[in-house]
Amino acid sequence: MSENCNHDCSSCTETCSSRTPESFLEQPHAKSSIRKVIGVVSGKGGVGKSMISSILAVNFQKKGYHTAVLDADITGPSIPKAFGIHERALGDEEGIYPAVTGSGIQIMSVNLLLDDTTDPVVWRGPVIAGTVKQFWQDVIWTDVDYMFVDMPPGTGDVPLTVFQSIPVDGIVIVTSPQELVSMIVAKAVKMAQMMNIPILGIIENMSYVECPDCKKHIEVFGKSHLDEVAQEYHLPVLGKIPMTPAIAAASDAGDIENLQSDWLQDAVTVIEGAAPVKG
């Protein structure tokens, strides 16, 4: 501590061990209650983050938790369709109210605010990032135990905004069984480390196709490198999800809540343990 310290870091130019780093965390709406926030991320697009965010929310909801999905993929929103939500979000002078699915999952997505869900969102980065902050600050989230944030791909404005503005308790990295998996995971891991966000583990999507007759697992994209990459970064493998028509059919029909699966049970257990919700 400097001998000239006035205990006001905001006006001080000294560098000392007592300086408290500036926090960019934003408070949620005054009427919101959100206990844990889990980010679902990837270093590239097209790996199934939205589907995995949806299935995780459904699995936690079935266990008796109150869950929510914040769709932070502003230019490629797909959460409402997966849950069969077609109406627009409502609001009043208090704030914006999320849509609620059949089983009680709260969701907010830019598609709930557009006149036509097929309208493109042609916005610049700062506007997109600001919209995500609004979903956190202006939406009234009611009694949420676990909120899953469906992140856009990469390490740009929105992931940075989420990590800086929202108190993320941990992230799940989603990837696919291809040679470039190491690079994809490395980007996500390094960004999380830079932002001091705990990494809970890795989920591999499109991992294999199961033969309907002999049940053999066929590796369509070649041998998976997930286990080696997970070992390299000392991360647990939380699940390997097959390519199956059932997932596509459920998503297309807006019936993801009724998809029967146990692929992510390990992920549920790890998230519960790493980010427990106190009663």
PDB file of C-alpha atoms in Angstrom:
ATOM      1  CA  MET A   1       0.000   0.000   0.000  1.00  0.00           C
ATOM      2  CA  SER A   2       1.341   3.449  -0.930  1.00  0.00           C
ATOM      3  CA  GLU A   3       2.091   5.859   1.907  1.00  0.00           C
ATOM      4  CA  ASN A   4      -0.135   8.364   0.098  1.00  0.00           C
ATOM      5  CA  CYS A   5      -3.070   5.940  -0.092  1.00  0.00           C
ATOM      6  CA  ASN A   6      -6.494   7.541   0.420  1.00  0.00           C
ATOM      7  CA  HIS A   7      -8.280   4.154   0.197  1.00  0.00           C
ATOM      8  CA  ASP A   8     -10.132   5.264  -2.949  1.00  0.00           C
ATOM      9  CA  CYS A   9      -8.892   3.052  -5.795  1.00  0.00           C
ATOM     10  CA  SER A  10     -11.145   4.794  -8.328  1.00  0.00           C
ATOM     11  CA  SER A  11      -9.092   7.996  -8.145  1.00  0.00           C
ATOM     12  CA  CYS A  12      -5.698   6.428  -7.459  1.00  0.00           C
ATOM     13  CA  THR A  13      -2.934   5.965 -10.032  1.00  0.00           C
ATOM     14  CA  GLU A  14      -0.610   3.975  -7.790  1.00  0.00           C
ATOM     15  CA  THR A  15       0.093   0.296  -8.403  1.00  0.00           C
ATOM     16  CA  CYS A  16       0.015  -1.656  -5.169  1.00  0.00           C
ATOM     17  CA  SER A  17      -0.990  -5.025  -3.756  1.00  0.00           C
ATOM     18  CA  SER A  18      -4.044  -3.512  -2.112  1.00  0.00           C
ATOM     19  CA  ARG A  19      -5.607  -2.337  -5.350  1.00  0.00           C
ATOM     20  CA  THR A  20      -8.894  -4.099  -6.030  1.00  0.00           C
ATOM     21  CA  PRO A  21      -9.363  -5.041  -9.715  1.00  0.00           C
ATOM     22  CA  GLU A  22     -12.297  -3.282 -11.363  1.00  0.00           C
ATOM     23  CA  SER A  23     -15.290  -5.542 -11.782  1.00  0.00           C
ATOM     24  CA  PHE A  24     -17.511  -5.344 -14.860  1.00  0.00           C
ATOM     25  CA  LEU A  25     -20.159  -7.672 -13.426  1.00  0.00           C
ATOM     26  CA  GLU A  26     -23.702  -6.415 -13.920  1.00  0.00           C
ATOM     27  CA  GLN A  27     -26.539  -6.976 -11.498  1.00  0.00           C
ATOM     28  CA  PRO A  28     -29.576  -8.880 -12.791  1.00  0.00           C
ATOM     29  CA  HIS A  29     -33.028  -7.351 -12.586  1.00  0.00           C
ATOM     30  CA  ALA A  30     -33.969  -6.476  -9.021  1.00  0.00           C
ATOM     31  CA  LYS A  31     -36.818  -8.999  -9.143  1.00  0.00           C
ATOM     32  CA  SER A  32     -34.708 -11.809 -10.593  1.00  0.00           C
ATOM     33  CA  SER A  33     -33.450 -14.800  -8.627  1.00  0.00           C
ATOM     34  CA  ILE A  34     -30.656 -16.750 -10.324  1.00  0.00           C
ATOM     35  CA  ARG A  35     -28.516 -19.107  -8.273  1.00  0.00           C
ATOM     36  CA  LYS A  36     -26.087 -20.664 -10.776  1.00  0.00           C
ATOM     37  CA  VAL A  37     -25.058 -19.757 -14.320  1.00  0.00           C
ATOM     38  CA  ILE A  38     -23.469 -22.299 -16.660  1.00  0.00           C
ATOM     39  CA  GLY A  39     -22.081 -21.281 -20.055  1.00  0.00           C
ATOM     40  CA  VAL A  40     -22.179 -23.666 -23.018  1.00  0.00           C
ATOM     41  CA  VAL A  41     -19.356 -22.701 -25.374  1.00  0.00           C
ATOM     42  CA  SER A  42     -17.255 -23.773 -28.332  1.00  0.00           C
ATOM     43  CA  GLY A  43     -14.398 -22.422 -30.393  1.00  0.00           C
ATOM     44  CA  LYS A  44     -16.427 -22.927 -33.603  1.00  0.00           C
ATOM     45  CA  GLY A  45     -19.994 -23.054 -34.821  1.00  0.00           C
ATOM     46  CA  GLY A  46     -22.147 -25.965 -35.859  1.00  0.00           C
ATOM     47  CA  VAL A  47     -21.225 -28.311 -33.034  1.00  0.00           C
ATOM     48  CA  GLY A  48     -24.609 -28.318 -31.283  1.00  0.00           C
ATOM     49  CA  LYS A  49     -24.306 -25.872 -28.386  1.00  0.00           C
ATOM     50  CA  SER A  50     -27.986 -24.929 -28.559  1.00  0.00           C
ATOM     51  CA  MET A  51     -29.100 -28.551 -28.544  1.00  0.00           C
ATOM     52  CA  ILE A  52     -26.854 -29.367 -25.590  1.00  0.00           C
ATOM     53  CA  SER A  53     -27.980 -26.237 -23.704  1.00  0.00           C
ATOM     54  CA  SER A  54     -31.574 -27.346 -24.232  1.00  0.00           C
ATOM     55  CA  ILE A  55     -31.003 -30.954 -23.162  1.00  0.00           C
ATOM     56  CA  LEU A  56     -29.081 -29.884 -20.054  1.00  0.00           C
ATOM     57  CA  ALA A  57     -31.919 -27.551 -19.053  1.00  0.00           C
ATOM     58  CA  VAL A  58     -34.453 -30.325 -19.627  1.00  0.00           C
ATOM     59  CA  ASN A  59     -32.443 -32.857 -17.589  1.00  0.00           C
ATOM     60  CA  PHE A  60     -32.071 -30.478 -14.653  1.00  0.00           C
ATOM     61  CA  GLN A  61     -35.758 -29.534 -14.830  1.00  0.00           C
ATOM     62  CA  LYS A  62     -36.695 -33.225 -14.676  1.00  0.00           C
ATOM     63  CA  LYS A  63     -34.583 -33.553 -11.527  1.00  0.00           C
ATOM     64  CA  GLY A  64     -36.741 -30.954  -9.803  1.00  0.00           C
ATOM     65  CA  TYR A  65     -34.623 -27.857 -10.362  1.00  0.00           C
ATOM     66  CA  HIS A  66     -35.991 -24.649 -11.852  1.00  0.00           C
ATOM     67  CA  THR A  67     -34.011 -23.997 -15.025  1.00  0.00           C
ATOM     68  CA  ALA A  68     -33.651 -21.325 -17.678  1.00  0.00           C
ATOM     69  CA  VAL A  69     -31.887 -20.843 -21.004  1.00  0.00           C
ATOM     70  CA  LEU A  70     -30.499 -17.455 -21.998  1.00  0.00           C
ATOM     71  CA  ASP A  71     -29.970 -17.580 -25.768  1.00  0.00           C
ATOM     72  CA  ALA A  72     -26.870 -15.422 -26.243  1.00  0.00           C
ATOM     73  CA  ASP A  73     -26.475 -16.477 -29.876  1.00  0.00           C
ATOM     74  CA  ILE A  74     -28.155 -13.320 -31.136  1.00  0.00           C
ATOM     75  CA  THR A  75     -27.491 -13.802 -34.857  1.00  0.00           C
ATOM     76  CA  GLY A  76     -28.288 -17.525 -34.856  1.00  0.00           C
ATOM     77  CA  PRO A  77     -31.024 -18.057 -32.252  1.00  0.00           C
ATOM     78  CA  SER A  78     -32.573 -21.522 -32.144  1.00  0.00           C
ATOM     79  CA  ILE A  79     -33.671 -22.117 -28.552  1.00  0.00           C
ATOM     80  CA  PRO A  80     -37.356 -21.100 -29.008  1.00  0.00           C
ATOM     81  CA  LYS A  81     -37.785 -23.481 -31.954  1.00  0.00           C
ATOM     82  CA  ALA A  82     -36.305 -26.414 -30.033  1.00  0.00           C
ATOM     83  CA  PHE A  83     -38.893 -25.871 -27.301  1.00  0.00           C
ATOM     84  CA  GLY A  84     -41.790 -25.123 -29.637  1.00  0.00           C
ATOM     85  CA  ILE A  85     -42.187 -21.527 -28.434  1.00  0.00           C
ATOM     86  CA  HIS A  86     -43.773 -19.274 -31.060  1.00  0.00           C
ATOM     87  CA  GLU A  87     -45.271 -16.387 -29.105  1.00  0.00           C
ATOM     88  CA  ARG A  88     -43.375 -13.169 -28.462  1.00  0.00           C
ATOM     89  CA  ALA A  89     -41.968 -12.232 -25.074  1.00  0.00           C
ATOM     90  CA  LEU A  90     -44.058  -9.821 -23.019  1.00  0.00           C
ATOM     91  CA  GLY A  91     -43.029  -6.856 -20.937  1.00  0.00           C
ATOM     92  CA  ASP A  92     -44.325  -3.963 -18.879  1.00  0.00           C
ATOM     93  CA  GLU A  93     -42.913  -1.081 -16.883  1.00  0.00           C
ATOM     94  CA  GLU A  94     -41.252  -3.589 -14.548  1.00  0.00           C
ATOM     95  CA  GLY A  95     -39.242  -5.397 -17.204  1.00  0.00           C
ATOM     96  CA  ILE A  96     -39.314  -8.199 -19.768  1.00  0.00           C
ATOM     97  CA  TYR A  97     -40.788 -11.601 -18.970  1.00  0.00           C
ATOM     98  CA  PRO A  98     -39.224 -14.756 -20.401  1.00  0.00           C
ATOM     99  CA  ALA A  99     -41.277 -17.303 -22.280  1.00  0.00           C
ATOM    100  CA  VAL A 100     -42.035 -20.466 -20.324  1.00  0.00           C
ATOM    101  CA  THR A 101     -42.005 -23.931 -21.853  1.00  0.00           C
ATOM    102  CA  GLY A 102     -44.447 -26.736 -21.149  1.00  0.00           C
ATOM    103  CA  SER A 103     -42.331 -28.139 -18.329  1.00  0.00           C
ATOM    104  CA  GLY A 104     -41.628 -24.718 -16.833  1.00  0.00           C
ATOM    105  CA  ILE A 105     -38.229 -23.837 -18.326  1.00  0.00           C
ATOM    106  CA  GLN A 106     -37.789 -20.080 -18.742  1.00  0.00           C
ATOM    107  CA  ILE A 107     -36.198 -18.938 -22.004  1.00  0.00           C
ATOM    108  CA  MET A 108     -35.206 -15.635 -23.540  1.00  0.00           C
ATOM    109  CA  SER A 109     -34.030 -15.227 -27.116  1.00  0.00           C
ATOM    110  CA  VAL A 110     -33.959 -12.442 -29.670  1.00  0.00           C
ATOM    111  CA  ASN A 111     -36.406 -14.528 -31.745  1.00  0.00           C
ATOM    112  CA  LEU A 112     -38.993 -13.854 -29.043  1.00  0.00           C
ATOM    113  CA  LEU A 113     -38.685 -10.136 -29.803  1.00  0.00           C
ATOM    114  CA  LEU A 114     -38.739 -10.144 -33.619  1.00  0.00           C
ATOM    115  CA  ASP A 115     -41.872  -9.597 -35.700  1.00  0.00           C
ATOM    116  CA  ASP A 116     -40.810 -12.504 -37.921  1.00  0.00           C
ATOM    117  CA  THR A 117     -38.491 -15.229 -36.619  1.00  0.00           C
ATOM    118  CA  THR A 118     -36.884 -15.480 -40.066  1.00  0.00           C
ATOM    119  CA  ASP A 119     -35.781 -11.824 -40.011  1.00  0.00           C
ATOM    120  CA  PRO A 120     -31.988 -11.612 -39.896  1.00  0.00           C
ATOM    121  CA  VAL A 121     -30.322  -9.758 -37.044  1.00  0.00           C
ATOM    122  CA  VAL A 122     -27.963  -7.442 -38.936  1.00  0.00           C
ATOM    123  CA  TRP A 123     -26.380  -5.630 -36.008  1.00  0.00           C
ATOM    124  CA  ARG A 124     -22.847  -4.647 -35.169  1.00  0.00           C
ATOM    125  CA  GLY A 125     -20.953  -6.292 -32.318  1.00  0.00           C
ATOM    126  CA  PRO A 126     -21.568  -3.667 -29.589  1.00  0.00           C
ATOM    127  CA  VAL A 127     -25.332  -3.743 -30.203  1.00  0.00           C
ATOM    128  CA  ILE A 128     -25.379  -7.538 -30.073  1.00  0.00           C
ATOM    129  CA  ALA A 129     -23.343  -7.541 -26.863  1.00  0.00           C
ATOM    130  CA  GLY A 130     -25.667  -4.921 -25.386  1.00  0.00           C
ATOM    131  CA  THR A 131     -28.677  -7.107 -26.157  1.00  0.00           C
ATOM    132  CA  VAL A 132     -27.157  -9.986 -24.213  1.00  0.00           C
ATOM    133  CA  LYS A 133     -26.620  -7.669 -21.239  1.00  0.00           C
ATOM    134  CA  GLN A 134     -30.266  -6.635 -21.489  1.00  0.00           C
ATOM    135  CA  PHE A 135     -31.316 -10.283 -21.334  1.00  0.00           C
ATOM    136  CA  TRP A 136     -29.468 -10.444 -18.002  1.00  0.00           C
ATOM    137  CA  GLN A 137     -30.423  -7.040 -16.587  1.00  0.00           C
ATOM    138  CA  ASP A 138     -33.919  -6.329 -17.929  1.00  0.00           C
ATOM    139  CA  VAL A 139     -35.505  -9.786 -17.960  1.00  0.00           C
ATOM    140  CA  ILE A 140     -37.256 -10.904 -14.780  1.00  0.00           C
ATOM    141  CA  TRP A 141     -35.985 -14.441 -14.149  1.00  0.00           C
ATOM    142  CA  THR A 142     -38.077 -16.116 -11.463  1.00  0.00           C
ATOM    143  CA  ASP A 143     -36.552 -18.528  -8.932  1.00  0.00           C
ATOM    144  CA  VAL A 144     -33.945 -20.005 -11.302  1.00  0.00           C
ATOM    145  CA  ASP A 145     -31.663 -22.696  -9.878  1.00  0.00           C
ATOM    146  CA  TYR A 146     -29.600 -23.244 -13.031  1.00  0.00           C
ATOM    147  CA  MET A 147     -29.392 -20.871 -15.985  1.00  0.00           C
ATOM    148  CA  PHE A 148     -27.702 -22.220 -19.113  1.00  0.00           C
ATOM    149  CA  VAL A 149     -26.253 -19.588 -21.431  1.00  0.00           C
ATOM    150  CA  ASP A 150     -26.183 -20.746 -25.055  1.00  0.00           C
ATOM    151  CA  MET A 151     -23.145 -18.883 -26.346  1.00  0.00           C
ATOM    152  CA  PRO A 152     -22.295 -17.963 -29.928  1.00  0.00           C
ATOM    153  CA  PRO A 153     -19.173 -19.597 -31.366  1.00  0.00           C
ATOM    154  CA  GLY A 154     -15.711 -18.159 -31.035  1.00  0.00           C
ATOM    155  CA  THR A 155     -14.113 -15.656 -28.688  1.00  0.00           C
ATOM    156  CA  GLY A 156     -15.598 -12.349 -29.835  1.00  0.00           C
ATOM    157  CA  ASP A 157     -17.770  -9.600 -28.371  1.00  0.00           C
ATOM    158  CA  VAL A 158     -20.583 -11.712 -26.966  1.00  0.00           C
ATOM    159  CA  PRO A 159     -18.519 -14.359 -25.136  1.00  0.00           C
ATOM    160  CA  LEU A 160     -16.374 -11.555 -23.708  1.00  0.00           C
ATOM    161  CA  THR A 161     -19.489  -9.645 -22.620  1.00  0.00           C
ATOM    162  CA  VAL A 162     -20.987 -12.734 -20.977  1.00  0.00           C
ATOM    163  CA  PHE A 163     -17.783 -13.590 -19.104  1.00  0.00           C
ATOM    164  CA  GLN A 164     -17.278  -9.998 -17.929  1.00  0.00           C
ATOM    165  CA  SER A 165     -20.887  -9.021 -17.201  1.00  0.00           C
ATOM    166  CA  ILE A 166     -22.512 -12.194 -15.885  1.00  0.00           C
ATOM    167  CA  PRO A 167     -21.252 -14.176 -12.865  1.00  0.00           C
ATOM    168  CA  VAL A 168     -20.653 -17.453 -14.713  1.00  0.00           C
ATOM    169  CA  ASP A 169     -20.082 -20.347 -12.299  1.00  0.00           C
ATOM    170  CA  GLY A 170     -18.552 -22.615 -14.924  1.00  0.00           C
ATOM    171  CA  ILE A 171     -18.539 -23.528 -18.600  1.00  0.00           C
ATOM    172  CA  VAL A 172     -19.077 -26.681 -20.589  1.00  0.00           C
ATOM    173  CA  ILE A 173     -17.097 -26.935 -23.829  1.00  0.00           C
ATOM    174  CA  VAL A 174     -18.823 -28.572 -26.804  1.00  0.00           C
ATOM    175  CA  THR A 175     -16.878 -30.085 -29.667  1.00  0.00           C
ATOM    176  CA  SER A 176     -17.078 -32.698 -32.414  1.00  0.00           C
ATOM    177  CA  PRO A 177     -14.877 -35.701 -33.341  1.00  0.00           C
ATOM    178  CA  GLN A 178     -12.623 -34.129 -35.943  1.00  0.00           C
ATOM    179  CA  GLU A 179      -8.908 -33.473 -36.235  1.00  0.00           C
ATOM    180  CA  LEU A 180      -9.325 -29.789 -35.443  1.00  0.00           C
ATOM    181  CA  VAL A 181     -10.929 -30.577 -32.075  1.00  0.00           C
ATOM    182  CA  SER A 182      -7.667 -29.787 -30.277  1.00  0.00           C
ATOM    183  CA  MET A 183      -7.584 -26.261 -31.700  1.00  0.00           C
ATOM    184  CA  ILE A 184     -11.287 -25.704 -30.948  1.00  0.00           C
ATOM    185  CA  VAL A 185     -10.947 -26.806 -27.350  1.00  0.00           C
ATOM    186  CA  ALA A 186      -7.690 -24.897 -26.882  1.00  0.00           C
ATOM    187  CA  LYS A 187      -9.309 -21.601 -27.876  1.00  0.00           C
ATOM    188  CA  ALA A 188     -12.218 -22.095 -25.475  1.00  0.00           C
ATOM    189  CA  VAL A 189      -9.945 -23.266 -22.658  1.00  0.00           C
ATOM    190  CA  LYS A 190      -7.536 -20.354 -23.008  1.00  0.00           C
ATOM    191  CA  MET A 191     -10.305 -17.763 -23.079  1.00  0.00           C
ATOM    192  CA  ALA A 192     -11.910 -19.267 -19.973  1.00  0.00           C
ATOM    193  CA  GLN A 193      -8.529 -19.230 -18.228  1.00  0.00           C
ATOM    194  CA  MET A 194      -7.961 -15.593 -19.205  1.00  0.00           C
ATOM    195  CA  MET A 195     -11.359 -14.705 -17.711  1.00  0.00           C
ATOM    196  CA  ASN A 196     -10.898 -16.926 -14.623  1.00  0.00           C
ATOM    197  CA  ILE A 197     -13.981 -19.011 -15.440  1.00  0.00           C
ATOM    198  CA  PRO A 198     -13.978 -22.643 -14.189  1.00  0.00           C
ATOM    199  CA  ILE A 199     -14.120 -25.253 -16.955  1.00  0.00           C
ATOM    200  CA  LEU A 200     -16.378 -28.122 -15.924  1.00  0.00           C
ATOM    201  CA  GLY A 201     -15.605 -30.496 -18.801  1.00  0.00           C
ATOM    202  CA  ILE A 202     -16.083 -31.347 -22.455  1.00  0.00           C
ATOM    203  CA  ILE A 203     -19.038 -32.823 -24.337  1.00  0.00           C
ATOM    204  CA  GLU A 204     -18.554 -34.395 -27.749  1.00  0.00           C
ATOM    205  CA  ASN A 205     -21.516 -34.074 -30.090  1.00  0.00           C
ATOM    206  CA  MET A 206     -22.045 -36.147 -33.258  1.00  0.00           C
ATOM    207  CA  SER A 207     -19.701 -38.654 -31.687  1.00  0.00           C
ATOM    208  CA  TYR A 208     -20.936 -41.762 -33.481  1.00  0.00           C
ATOM    209  CA  VAL A 209     -23.854 -43.476 -35.200  1.00  0.00           C
ATOM    210  CA  GLU A 210     -25.342 -46.507 -33.499  1.00  0.00           C
ATOM    211  CA  CYS A 211     -26.226 -49.426 -35.774  1.00  0.00           C
ATOM    212  CA  PRO A 212     -29.937 -50.161 -35.211  1.00  0.00           C
ATOM    213  CA  ASP A 213     -29.320 -53.899 -35.542  1.00  0.00           C
ATOM    214  CA  CYS A 214     -26.054 -54.764 -33.778  1.00  0.00           C
ATOM    215  CA  LYS A 215     -25.757 -51.517 -31.701  1.00  0.00           C
ATOM    216  CA  LYS A 216     -22.167 -51.073 -32.837  1.00  0.00           C
ATOM    217  CA  HIS A 217     -20.867 -47.506 -32.646  1.00  0.00           C
ATOM    218  CA  ILE A 218     -19.753 -46.289 -36.072  1.00  0.00           C
ATOM    219  CA  GLU A 219     -17.377 -43.300 -36.019  1.00  0.00           C
ATOM    220  CA  VAL A 220     -18.601 -41.389 -39.070  1.00  0.00           C
ATOM    221  CA  PHE A 221     -16.025 -38.591 -38.738  1.00  0.00           C
ATOM    222  CA  GLY A 222     -13.151 -40.925 -37.955  1.00  0.00           C
ATOM    223  CA  LYS A 223     -11.585 -41.815 -34.661  1.00  0.00           C
ATOM    224  CA  SER A 224     -12.446 -39.441 -31.836  1.00  0.00           C
ATOM    225  CA  HIS A 225      -9.601 -37.448 -30.311  1.00  0.00           C
ATOM    226  CA  LEU A 226     -11.664 -36.260 -27.363  1.00  0.00           C
ATOM    227  CA  ASP A 227     -10.040 -38.401 -24.693  1.00  0.00           C
ATOM    228  CA  GLU A 228      -6.519 -37.280 -25.633  1.00  0.00           C
ATOM    229  CA  VAL A 229      -7.525 -33.611 -25.697  1.00  0.00           C
ATOM    230  CA  ALA A 230      -9.372 -33.912 -22.397  1.00  0.00           C
ATOM    231  CA  GLN A 231      -6.300 -35.506 -20.844  1.00  0.00           C
ATOM    232  CA  GLU A 232      -4.050 -32.778 -22.252  1.00  0.00           C
ATOM    233  CA  TYR A 233      -6.097 -30.079 -20.516  1.00  0.00           C
ATOM    234  CA  HIS A 234      -6.930 -32.174 -17.442  1.00  0.00           C
ATOM    235  CA  LEU A 235     -10.666 -31.975 -18.096  1.00  0.00           C
ATOM    236  CA  PRO A 236     -13.348 -34.625 -17.612  1.00  0.00           C
ATOM    237  CA  VAL A 237     -15.354 -35.941 -20.550  1.00  0.00           C
ATOM    238  CA  LEU A 238     -18.979 -35.195 -19.651  1.00  0.00           C
ATOM    239  CA  GLY A 239     -20.654 -37.106 -22.445  1.00  0.00           C
ATOM    240  CA  LYS A 240     -20.553 -38.358 -26.029  1.00  0.00           C
ATOM    241  CA  ILE A 241     -23.758 -37.744 -27.950  1.00  0.00           C
ATOM    242  CA  PRO A 242     -24.531 -39.842 -31.040  1.00  0.00           C
ATOM    243  CA  MET A 243     -25.859 -38.692 -34.365  1.00  0.00           C
ATOM    244  CA  THR A 244     -29.448 -39.852 -34.255  1.00  0.00           C
ATOM    245  CA  PRO A 245     -32.613 -38.839 -36.113  1.00  0.00           C
ATOM    246  CA  ALA A 246     -34.409 -38.604 -32.767  1.00  0.00           C
ATOM    247  CA  ILE A 247     -32.514 -35.441 -31.803  1.00  0.00           C
ATOM    248  CA  ALA A 248     -33.177 -33.698 -35.126  1.00  0.00           C
ATOM    249  CA  ALA A 249     -36.825 -34.751 -35.076  1.00  0.00           C
ATOM    250  CA  ALA A 250     -37.348 -33.486 -31.526  1.00  0.00           C
ATOM    251  CA  SER A 251     -35.667 -30.146 -32.283  1.00  0.00           C
ATOM    252  CA  ASP A 252     -37.540 -29.632 -35.542  1.00  0.00           C
ATOM    253  CA  ALA A 253     -40.859 -30.459 -33.877  1.00  0.00           C
ATOM    254  CA  GLY A 254     -40.196 -28.198 -30.892  1.00  0.00           C
ATOM    255  CA  ASP A 255     -40.386 -31.250 -28.666  1.00  0.00           C
ATOM    256  CA  ILE A 256     -36.929 -31.334 -27.081  1.00  0.00           C
ATOM    257  CA  GLU A 257     -38.518 -31.679 -23.628  1.00  0.00           C
ATOM    258  CA  ASN A 258     -39.831 -35.126 -24.528  1.00  0.00           C
ATOM    259  CA  LEU A 259     -36.588 -36.441 -26.009  1.00  0.00           C
ATOM    260  CA  GLN A 260     -35.651 -39.599 -24.131  1.00  0.00           C
ATOM    261  CA  SER A 261     -31.902 -39.710 -23.476  1.00  0.00           C
ATOM    262  CA  ASP A 262     -29.319 -40.415 -20.822  1.00  0.00           C
ATOM    263  CA  TRP A 263     -26.275 -39.156 -22.733  1.00  0.00           C
ATOM    264  CA  LEU A 264     -25.636 -36.238 -20.384  1.00  0.00           C
ATOM    265  CA  GLN A 265     -26.117 -37.863 -16.991  1.00  0.00           C
ATOM    266  CA  ASP A 266     -22.411 -37.495 -16.208  1.00  0.00           C
ATOM    267  CA  ALA A 267     -22.603 -33.828 -17.147  1.00  0.00           C
ATOM    268  CA  VAL A 268     -25.534 -33.312 -14.798  1.00  0.00           C
ATOM    269  CA  THR A 269     -23.643 -34.977 -11.956  1.00  0.00           C
ATOM    270  CA  VAL A 270     -20.494 -32.914 -12.521  1.00  0.00           C
ATOM    271  CA  ILE A 271     -22.386 -29.620 -12.771  1.00  0.00           C
ATOM    272  CA  GLU A 272     -24.368 -30.408  -9.619  1.00  0.00           C
ATOM    273  CA  GLY A 273     -21.134 -31.130  -7.775  1.00  0.00           C
ATOM    274  CA  ALA A 274     -19.179 -28.142  -9.081  1.00  0.00           C
ATOM    275  CA  ALA A 275     -22.012 -25.631  -8.780  1.00  0.00           C
ATOM    276  CA  PRO A 276     -24.357 -26.963  -6.091  1.00  0.00           C
ATOM    277  CA  VAL A 277     -27.607 -25.162  -5.407  1.00  0.00           C
ATOM    278  CA  LYS A 278     -28.167 -24.728  -1.694  1.00  0.00           C
ATOM    279  CA  GLY A 279     -31.668 -25.395  -0.442  1.00  0.00           C
TER     280      GLY A 279
END
